[in-house]
Amino acid sequence: MSPLLLFCILIAYFALLLGVAWATSKGANNDSFFIGNKSSNWMLVAFGMVGTTLSGVTFVSVPGAVGVDGFGYAQIVIGYVIGYIAVTYVLLPLYYRLQLTSIYHYLDVRLGRRAYQSGAGFFIISRLLGATARLYLVVNILQAIILDSLGVPFWLSTLVVLGMILLYTYQGGVKTIVWTDTLQTSCMLFGLFACVWILLGELNMSIPESLNQMQAQGLATIFTIDVDSPNFWLKQIVAGALITITMTGMDQEMMQKTISVKTLKDSQKNMLTLTAVLVVVLLSFVFLGGLLYLYAPTVGVTATGDKIFPAVVMGHLPAALQIIFLIALISALFPSADGAITALTSSTCIDLLGIKRRTDLTQAQAESLRRRVHLGFAFLFLLLVLGFKAADNPSMIGVILKLAAYTYGPLLGLFAFGMLTARTPNDRLVPLVTIGAPVLCAILEYNQAYLLGAYRLGLELLLINGILVFAGLYAISRRAPGVAGAGQLA
């Protein structure tokens, strides 16, 4: 299919997003931007969060990883379910009880100002790195299938995409994103199931027949029983639970949409609905990966990893499916990037710049400050995407999960310490603990062959990181009178 035609489809899709943004951002202010005026519909939030949770990495990397890991990603999905239940019944009641706009304000209330700022700081670092890695993956694919042939350089492609995102989030923030994410999730899921249906037809197989064939070729193995392997089943399940608790329940981007729902009950319904839909969708992506690896040899495709999905679709499947794939890919790109820029802006303004606490700012000045921060993050996104382009890792899902282990571990330790103990740390020393723990994890990982023998660290680095932070906070803390740990604020 002509790259020019595909480019026109991209522009038309963006025009649709702008139309939705224009319709939903009328009368928007800072409260609209940060928490959608606390009036978001829980069903829209739940459905839109599917797109935010999945992103372009899930769309491309999860199917691509089947060639190496089989259906092993299902181990992590089991952990996700456990994690979402914990977020629903432990963290959400806490956030609603304290009526938070930024979830990191809990750390201020419970542990102190530097703990609060440390938590917000690690969120900003983690979301910056994770969101730009996801953005890089999708822009890189768009570059390969459309923009290279039009002579557009990668840096300009990234700049234009970020400009598009800024245009439709600049005014409305969360109020707009709730609606645009719903549209984009619909397109993404339609693309997923269309690809599954077409590939089954091309292979002339039913679902049971394809699963039998995948099993015969070693593509359908779920559980890894080698204790020394990074993919050992227990490690993966525990890691999946912790990833969800930290990357959803302790992540301002995900929670600002969830707490934009008016009541706790509706917010919990949102989270449980999200969980059910995600299980079906993630397992469908794994199944799609198996189909791709069955089909690729029949048409001479030798690509693997992140490259197999676009190589099969754009080179060997009908033109209509190519259009569907492109729209689904774009739909996977925008929700992860637009929500990230909005959440990073919110956290920086509220947690680090204290926009809610400052009495010296008029409403107009506060909104002007928020817009400048928003633009600043767009520029940082550009720089980091170019950095990932220079690194050019073949499988971004592994990169993102590894980054999460280092950057969300301190958040896990901070929240766990606040909720499980009745102690208050020396606030001045908290940043040293939260920075020192990831450094120790890096030293451990680098020397694991010497220190651990045949055992290889995987996603349990997230837990180790959190435990180190918890232990460090305990060492610099004392029992605080009138604080009941898990009982009072949780």
Tab-separated table of N, CA and C in Angstrom, residues 111-115 118 122 414 424-437 468-469 472-478:
chain	number	residue	atom	x	y	z
A	111	LEU	N	4.604	10.397	55.977
A	111	LEU	CA	6.039	10.245	56.193
A	111	LEU	C	6.814	11.559	56.208
A	112	GLY	N	6.311	12.589	55.537
A	112	GLY	CA	7.041	13.846	55.529
A	112	GLY	C	7.253	14.391	54.129
A	113	ARG	N	7.662	15.659	54.068
A	113	ARG	CA	7.765	16.358	52.795
A	113	ARG	C	8.798	15.738	51.848
A	114	ARG	N	9.965	15.326	52.364
A	114	ARG	CA	10.979	14.774	51.463
A	114	ARG	C	10.584	13.387	50.960
A	115	ALA	N	9.866	12.630	51.769
A	115	ALA	CA	9.341	11.355	51.290
A	115	ALA	C	8.342	11.600	50.168
A	118	SER	N	10.303	12.671	47.162
A	118	SER	CA	11.036	11.519	46.622
A	118	SER	C	10.112	10.614	45.814
A	122	PHE	N	10.515	9.936	41.838
A	122	PHE	CA	10.697	8.628	41.202
A	122	PHE	C	9.581	8.325	40.216
A	414	LEU	N	8.330	3.008	49.881
A	414	LEU	CA	7.763	4.156	50.584
A	414	LEU	C	6.315	3.905	51.007
A	424	THR	N	7.991	6.855	61.883
A	424	THR	CA	8.228	8.025	61.045
A	424	THR	C	9.727	8.155	60.796
A	425	PRO	N	10.149	8.199	59.532
A	425	PRO	CA	11.586	8.279	59.246
A	425	PRO	C	12.123	9.694	59.430
A	426	ASN	N	13.445	9.779	59.575
A	426	ASN	CA	14.128	11.066	59.549
A	426	ASN	C	14.004	11.622	58.134
A	427	ASP	N	13.199	12.662	57.989
A	427	ASP	CA	12.824	13.133	56.657
A	427	ASP	C	14.030	13.542	55.820
A	428	ARG	N	15.054	14.107	56.458
A	428	ARG	CA	16.227	14.562	55.709
A	428	ARG	C	16.960	13.416	55.031
A	429	LEU	N	16.883	12.211	55.616
A	429	LEU	CA	17.654	11.081	55.100
A	429	LEU	C	16.889	10.227	54.095
A	430	VAL	N	15.599	10.506	53.927
A	430	VAL	CA	14.785	9.679	53.019
A	430	VAL	C	15.335	9.664	51.589
A	431	PRO	N	15.729	10.816	50.999
A	431	PRO	CA	16.266	10.764	49.631
A	431	PRO	C	17.498	9.866	49.506
A	432	LEU	N	18.347	9.833	50.537
A	432	LEU	CA	19.531	8.965	50.482
A	432	LEU	C	19.125	7.496	50.399
A	433	VAL	N	18.100	7.116	51.149
A	433	VAL	CA	17.627	5.729	51.122
A	433	VAL	C	17.027	5.382	49.772
A	434	THR	N	16.172	6.269	49.251
A	434	THR	CA	15.475	5.950	48.001
A	434	THR	C	16.417	5.954	46.791
A	435	ILE	N	17.497	6.705	46.872
A	435	ILE	CA	18.491	6.672	45.786
A	435	ILE	C	19.466	5.514	45.988
A	436	GLY	N	19.814	5.247	47.236
A	436	GLY	CA	20.800	4.196	47.515
A	436	GLY	C	20.306	2.810	47.151
A	437	ALA	N	19.014	2.530	47.344
A	437	ALA	CA	18.492	1.190	47.071
A	437	ALA	C	18.637	0.786	45.598
A	468	LEU	N	14.786	-3.116	50.156
A	468	LEU	CA	15.931	-2.300	50.577
A	468	LEU	C	15.477	-0.912	51.043
A	469	VAL	N	14.520	-0.324	50.317
A	469	VAL	CA	13.999	0.981	50.731
A	469	VAL	C	13.281	0.854	52.072
A	472	GLY	N	15.826	0.446	54.796
A	472	GLY	CA	16.527	1.701	55.024
A	472	GLY	C	15.676	2.703	55.794
A	473	LEU	N	14.393	2.798	55.446
A	473	LEU	CA	13.493	3.700	56.155
A	473	LEU	C	13.323	3.272	57.611
A	474	TYR	N	13.257	1.962	57.823
A	474	TYR	CA	13.126	1.463	59.199
A	474	TYR	C	14.354	1.850	60.027
A	475	ALA	N	15.532	1.758	59.404
A	475	ALA	CA	16.775	2.056	60.120
A	475	ALA	C	16.886	3.521	60.503
A	476	ILE	N	16.242	4.418	59.763
A	476	ILE	CA	16.359	5.853	60.059
A	476	ILE	C	15.069	6.398	60.677
A	477	SER	N	14.252	5.516	61.264
A	477	SER	CA	12.948	5.940	61.754
A	477	SER	C	12.805	5.715	63.255
A	478	ARG	N	11.736	6.277	63.799
A	478	ARG	CA	11.355	6.037	65.188
A	478	ARG	C	9.837	5.896	65.230
